[in-house]
Amino acid sequence: MKNLKIAIGSDHAGYELKKELIEYLHNNKYEVFDEGTNSIERCDYVDFAKKVAIKVAKKEVDRGILICGTGIGMSIASNKIKGIKAALCVTEYMAKFSRLHNNSNILCLGSRTVETRENLKIVKIWLETDFEGGRHIPRLNKIEDLEKENL
Ligand code: RB5
């Protein structure tokens, strides 16, 4: 599952963790697209959620990672973009099943709610787990129908 193209973004609260994750991604041969922010200066998570989510939705990258203080703002914002299935994960179990069952294409992380070491483990399992398909496909099709009907 290597050589995936990954877009990554954060706000100021997620900036330090983003740096750690970029190092991890480079070391593990992922192709990384850093969409900012580029400092700890206060900014709005929505702007970075938008950049990463659009890249994922347009299939310019395979998947995205978004980090803010709790991961909540990033997940709310990125899920507004058609085609995005962003999963806020605070455990490895959630990360694994967000791929197996939900085929999540964006992982949202909380830098203030989860230890860096744990976030790294969450990222690893999320990147290395494939969608299971099968009985989950019709459920995801229903989510696509919701988008068509409401967005
Ligand atoms: C920034 O203070 C904080 O609100 C943001 O990082 C995030 O947690 C929002 O959901």
PDB file of C-alpha atoms and ligand atoms in Angstrom:
ATOM      1  CA  MET A   1       0.000   0.000   0.000  1.00  0.00           C
ATOM      2  CA  LYS A   2       2.990   2.322  -0.427  1.00  0.00           C
ATOM      3  CA  ASN A   3       3.416   5.079  -3.004  1.00  0.00           C
ATOM      4  CA  LEU A   4       0.050   6.547  -2.098  1.00  0.00           C
ATOM      5  CA  LYS A   5      -0.291  10.280  -2.679  1.00  0.00           C
ATOM      6  CA  ILE A   6      -1.349  11.947   0.560  1.00  0.00           C
ATOM      7  CA  ALA A   7      -2.490  15.562   0.997  1.00  0.00           C
ATOM      8  CA  ILE A   8      -2.072  16.832   4.545  1.00  0.00           C
ATOM      9  CA  GLY A   9      -3.307  19.992   6.240  1.00  0.00           C
ATOM     10  CA  SER A  10      -3.730  21.479   9.679  1.00  0.00           C
ATOM     11  CA  ASP A  11      -4.558  24.649  11.519  1.00  0.00           C
ATOM     12  CA  HIS A  12      -2.208  26.214  14.088  1.00  0.00           C
ATOM     13  CA  ALA A  13      -3.244  23.666  16.721  1.00  0.00           C
ATOM     14  CA  GLY A  14      -2.255  20.802  14.439  1.00  0.00           C
ATOM     15  CA  TYR A  15       0.887  22.337  12.979  1.00  0.00           C
ATOM     16  CA  GLU A  16       3.435  20.519  15.183  1.00  0.00           C
ATOM     17  CA  LEU A  17       1.754  17.161  14.690  1.00  0.00           C
ATOM     18  CA  LYS A  18       1.587  17.793  10.943  1.00  0.00           C
ATOM     19  CA  LYS A  19       5.382  18.196  10.896  1.00  0.00           C
ATOM     20  CA  GLU A  20       5.802  14.850  12.690  1.00  0.00           C
ATOM     21  CA  LEU A  21       3.400  13.124  10.323  1.00  0.00           C
ATOM     22  CA  ILE A  22       5.105  14.521   7.231  1.00  0.00           C
ATOM     23  CA  GLU A  23       8.389  13.083   8.473  1.00  0.00           C
ATOM     24  CA  TYR A  24       6.700   9.719   9.073  1.00  0.00           C
ATOM     25  CA  LEU A  25       5.115   9.786   5.595  1.00  0.00           C
ATOM     26  CA  HIS A  26       8.392  10.664   3.888  1.00  0.00           C
ATOM     27  CA  ASN A  27      10.257   7.950   5.788  1.00  0.00           C
ATOM     28  CA  ASN A  28       7.654   5.437   4.671  1.00  0.00           C
ATOM     29  CA  LYS A  29       7.774   6.441   1.000  1.00  0.00           C
ATOM     30  CA  TYR A  30       4.406   8.127   0.707  1.00  0.00           C
ATOM     31  CA  GLU A  31       4.178  11.065  -1.682  1.00  0.00           C
ATOM     32  CA  VAL A  32       3.197  14.066   0.444  1.00  0.00           C
ATOM     33  CA  PHE A  33       1.384  17.251  -0.544  1.00  0.00           C
ATOM     34  CA  ASP A  34       1.584  19.751   2.316  1.00  0.00           C
ATOM     35  CA  GLU A  35      -1.371  22.132   2.063  1.00  0.00           C
ATOM     36  CA  GLY A  36      -0.442  24.199   5.147  1.00  0.00           C
ATOM     37  CA  THR A  37      -0.747  25.885   7.540  1.00  0.00           C
ATOM     38  CA  ASN A  38       2.936  26.743   7.740  1.00  0.00           C
ATOM     39  CA  SER A  39       3.318  28.148  11.262  1.00  0.00           C
ATOM     40  CA  ILE A  40       1.697  28.249  14.690  1.00  0.00           C
ATOM     41  CA  GLU A  41       0.083  31.588  13.852  1.00  0.00           C
ATOM     42  CA  ARG A  42      -3.663  31.415  14.515  1.00  0.00           C
ATOM     43  CA  CYS A  43      -5.733  30.532  11.428  1.00  0.00           C
ATOM     44  CA  ASP A  44      -9.045  28.943  10.428  1.00  0.00           C
ATOM     45  CA  TYR A  45      -9.154  25.160  10.085  1.00  0.00           C
ATOM     46  CA  VAL A  46     -11.866  25.456   7.412  1.00  0.00           C
ATOM     47  CA  ASP A  47      -9.420  26.875   4.849  1.00  0.00           C
ATOM     48  CA  PHE A  48      -7.127  23.855   5.104  1.00  0.00           C
ATOM     49  CA  ALA A  49      -9.975  21.347   5.243  1.00  0.00           C
ATOM     50  CA  LYS A  50     -11.202  22.838   1.964  1.00  0.00           C
ATOM     51  CA  LYS A  51      -7.802  22.614   0.232  1.00  0.00           C
ATOM     52  CA  VAL A  52      -7.188  18.992   1.202  1.00  0.00           C
ATOM     53  CA  ALA A  53     -10.768  17.837   0.622  1.00  0.00           C
ATOM     54  CA  ILE A  54     -10.897  19.324  -2.876  1.00  0.00           C
ATOM     55  CA  LYS A  55      -7.620  17.619  -3.800  1.00  0.00           C
ATOM     56  CA  VAL A  56      -9.031  14.300  -2.594  1.00  0.00           C
ATOM     57  CA  ALA A  57     -12.428  14.826  -4.251  1.00  0.00           C
ATOM     58  CA  LYS A  58     -10.744  15.675  -7.569  1.00  0.00           C
ATOM     59  CA  LYS A  59      -8.576  12.544  -7.175  1.00  0.00           C
ATOM     60  CA  GLU A  60      -5.379  14.576  -7.430  1.00  0.00           C
ATOM     61  CA  VAL A  61      -4.270  12.539  -4.407  1.00  0.00           C
ATOM     62  CA  ASP A  62      -5.328   9.142  -3.044  1.00  0.00           C
ATOM     63  CA  ARG A  63      -6.216  10.282   0.461  1.00  0.00           C
ATOM     64  CA  GLY A  64      -6.002  13.187   2.908  1.00  0.00           C
ATOM     65  CA  ILE A  65      -5.066  13.788   6.528  1.00  0.00           C
ATOM     66  CA  LEU A  66      -6.388  16.799   8.472  1.00  0.00           C
ATOM     67  CA  ILE A  67      -5.416  17.895  11.966  1.00  0.00           C
ATOM     68  CA  CYS A  68      -6.862  20.483  14.320  1.00  0.00           C
ATOM     69  CA  GLY A  69      -7.148  20.652  18.106  1.00  0.00           C
ATOM     70  CA  THR A  70      -9.935  18.106  18.345  1.00  0.00           C
ATOM     71  CA  GLY A  71     -10.265  16.987  14.724  1.00  0.00           C
ATOM     72  CA  ILE A  72     -13.931  17.967  14.935  1.00  0.00           C
ATOM     73  CA  GLY A  73     -13.790  21.193  12.903  1.00  0.00           C
ATOM     74  CA  MET A  74     -11.761  19.475  10.205  1.00  0.00           C
ATOM     75  CA  SER A  75     -14.229  16.593   9.956  1.00  0.00           C
ATOM     76  CA  ILE A  76     -17.297  18.836   9.847  1.00  0.00           C
ATOM     77  CA  ALA A  77     -15.786  21.088   7.175  1.00  0.00           C
ATOM     78  CA  SER A  78     -14.268  18.418   4.919  1.00  0.00           C
ATOM     79  CA  ASN A  79     -17.443  16.310   4.929  1.00  0.00           C
ATOM     80  CA  LYS A  80     -19.234  19.224   3.218  1.00  0.00           C
ATOM     81  CA  ILE A  81     -17.275  18.481   0.032  1.00  0.00           C
ATOM     82  CA  LYS A  82     -18.989  16.028  -2.309  1.00  0.00           C
ATOM     83  CA  GLY A  83     -17.223  12.667  -2.396  1.00  0.00           C
ATOM     84  CA  ILE A  84     -15.495  13.093   0.951  1.00  0.00           C
ATOM     85  CA  LYS A  85     -15.797  10.482   3.651  1.00  0.00           C
ATOM     86  CA  ALA A  86     -13.799  12.021   6.464  1.00  0.00           C
ATOM     87  CA  ALA A  87     -13.397  10.011   9.652  1.00  0.00           C
ATOM     88  CA  LEU A  88     -12.371  11.548  12.966  1.00  0.00           C
ATOM     89  CA  CYS A  89     -10.425   8.772  14.656  1.00  0.00           C
ATOM     90  CA  VAL A  90      -9.167   8.732  18.238  1.00  0.00           C
ATOM     91  CA  THR A  91      -8.291   5.039  18.363  1.00  0.00           C
ATOM     92  CA  GLU A  92      -6.549   2.568  16.061  1.00  0.00           C
ATOM     93  CA  TYR A  93      -9.758   0.529  16.024  1.00  0.00           C
ATOM     94  CA  MET A  94     -11.722   3.466  14.621  1.00  0.00           C
ATOM     95  CA  ALA A  95      -9.032   4.117  12.017  1.00  0.00           C
ATOM     96  CA  LYS A  96      -8.992   0.475  10.915  1.00  0.00           C
ATOM     97  CA  PHE A  97     -12.766   0.182  10.635  1.00  0.00           C
ATOM     98  CA  SER A  98     -13.156   3.573   8.970  1.00  0.00           C
ATOM     99  CA  ARG A  99     -11.171   2.006   6.125  1.00  0.00           C
ATOM    100  CA  LEU A 100     -12.564  -1.549   6.228  1.00  0.00           C
ATOM    101  CA  HIS A 101     -16.236  -0.586   6.465  1.00  0.00           C
ATOM    102  CA  ASN A 102     -16.533   3.078   5.438  1.00  0.00           C
ATOM    103  CA  ASN A 103     -13.730   3.426   2.868  1.00  0.00           C
ATOM    104  CA  SER A 104     -12.841   6.756   4.504  1.00  0.00           C
ATOM    105  CA  ASN A 105     -10.738   8.945   2.244  1.00  0.00           C
ATOM    106  CA  ILE A 106      -9.771  11.576   4.825  1.00  0.00           C
ATOM    107  CA  LEU A 107      -8.447  10.905   8.317  1.00  0.00           C
ATOM    108  CA  CYS A 108      -9.076  13.660  10.875  1.00  0.00           C
ATOM    109  CA  LEU A 109      -6.947  13.815  14.002  1.00  0.00           C
ATOM    110  CA  GLY A 110      -7.032  15.772  17.256  1.00  0.00           C
ATOM    111  CA  SER A 111      -3.647  17.098  18.293  1.00  0.00           C
ATOM    112  CA  ARG A 112      -4.933  18.236  21.700  1.00  0.00           C
ATOM    113  CA  THR A 113      -6.995  15.174  22.496  1.00  0.00           C
ATOM    114  CA  VAL A 114      -4.712  12.289  21.519  1.00  0.00           C
ATOM    115  CA  GLU A 115      -1.001  11.771  22.252  1.00  0.00           C
ATOM    116  CA  THR A 116       1.362  12.095  19.295  1.00  0.00           C
ATOM    117  CA  ARG A 117       2.538   8.485  19.628  1.00  0.00           C
ATOM    118  CA  GLU A 118      -1.046   7.251  19.488  1.00  0.00           C
ATOM    119  CA  ASN A 119      -1.844   9.531  16.531  1.00  0.00           C
ATOM    120  CA  LEU A 120       1.115   8.034  14.658  1.00  0.00           C
ATOM    121  CA  LYS A 121      -0.241   4.526  15.257  1.00  0.00           C
ATOM    122  CA  ILE A 122      -3.675   5.682  14.073  1.00  0.00           C
ATOM    123  CA  VAL A 123      -2.152   7.071  10.867  1.00  0.00           C
ATOM    124  CA  LYS A 124      -0.160   3.887  10.227  1.00  0.00           C
ATOM    125  CA  ILE A 125      -3.133   1.536  10.484  1.00  0.00           C
ATOM    126  CA  TRP A 126      -5.365   3.895   8.491  1.00  0.00           C
ATOM    127  CA  LEU A 127      -2.848   4.056   5.636  1.00  0.00           C
ATOM    128  CA  GLU A 128      -2.255   0.309   5.612  1.00  0.00           C
ATOM    129  CA  THR A 129      -5.871  -0.908   5.727  1.00  0.00           C
ATOM    130  CA  ASP A 130      -7.901  -1.550   2.571  1.00  0.00           C
ATOM    131  CA  PHE A 131     -11.648  -1.226   2.093  1.00  0.00           C
ATOM    132  CA  GLU A 132     -13.395  -4.579   2.589  1.00  0.00           C
ATOM    133  CA  GLY A 133     -16.083  -3.959  -0.060  1.00  0.00           C
ATOM    134  CA  GLY A 134     -18.907  -6.548  -0.119  1.00  0.00           C
ATOM    135  CA  ARG A 135     -21.861  -5.737   2.103  1.00  0.00           C
ATOM    136  CA  HIS A 136     -20.510  -2.231   2.759  1.00  0.00           C
ATOM    137  CA  ILE A 137     -20.816  -1.102  -0.853  1.00  0.00           C
ATOM    138  CA  PRO A 138     -24.622  -0.627  -0.916  1.00  0.00           C
ATOM    139  CA  ARG A 139     -24.363   1.392   2.318  1.00  0.00           C
ATOM    140  CA  LEU A 140     -21.803   3.726   0.778  1.00  0.00           C
ATOM    141  CA  ASN A 141     -24.005   3.979  -2.311  1.00  0.00           C
ATOM    142  CA  LYS A 142     -26.796   5.209  -0.039  1.00  0.00           C
ATOM    143  CA  ILE A 143     -24.445   7.884   1.308  1.00  0.00           C
ATOM    144  CA  GLU A 144     -23.741   8.944  -2.301  1.00  0.00           C
ATOM    145  CA  ASP A 145     -27.511   9.128  -2.852  1.00  0.00           C
ATOM    146  CA  LEU A 146     -27.780  11.438   0.162  1.00  0.00           C
ATOM    147  CA  GLU A 147     -25.218  13.729  -1.427  1.00  0.00           C
ATOM    148  CA  LYS A 148     -27.100  13.761  -4.716  1.00  0.00           C
ATOM    149  CA  GLU A 149     -30.383  14.523  -2.966  1.00  0.00           C
ATOM    150  CA  ASN A 150     -29.156  17.157  -0.554  1.00  0.00           C
ATOM    151  CA  LEU A 151     -25.941  18.841  -1.665  1.00  0.00           C
TER     152      LEU A 151
HETATM  153  C1  RB5 B   1      -8.508  26.079  17.532  1.00  0.00           C
HETATM  154  O1  RB5 B   1      -8.430  26.716  18.762  1.00  0.00           O
HETATM  155  C2  RB5 B   1      -9.510  24.929  17.605  1.00  0.00           C
HETATM  156  O2  RB5 B   1     -10.800  25.429  17.711  1.00  0.00           O
HETATM  157  C3  RB5 B   1      -9.391  24.038  16.370  1.00  0.00           C
HETATM  158  O3  RB5 B   1      -8.079  23.580  16.274  1.00  0.00           O
HETATM  159  C4  RB5 B   1     -10.263  22.806  16.328  1.00  0.00           C
HETATM  160  O4  RB5 B   1     -10.150  22.056  17.491  1.00  0.00           O
HETATM  161  C5  RB5 B   1     -11.643  22.988  15.894  1.00  0.00           C
HETATM  162  O5  RB5 B   1     -12.441  22.060  15.789  1.00  0.00           O
END
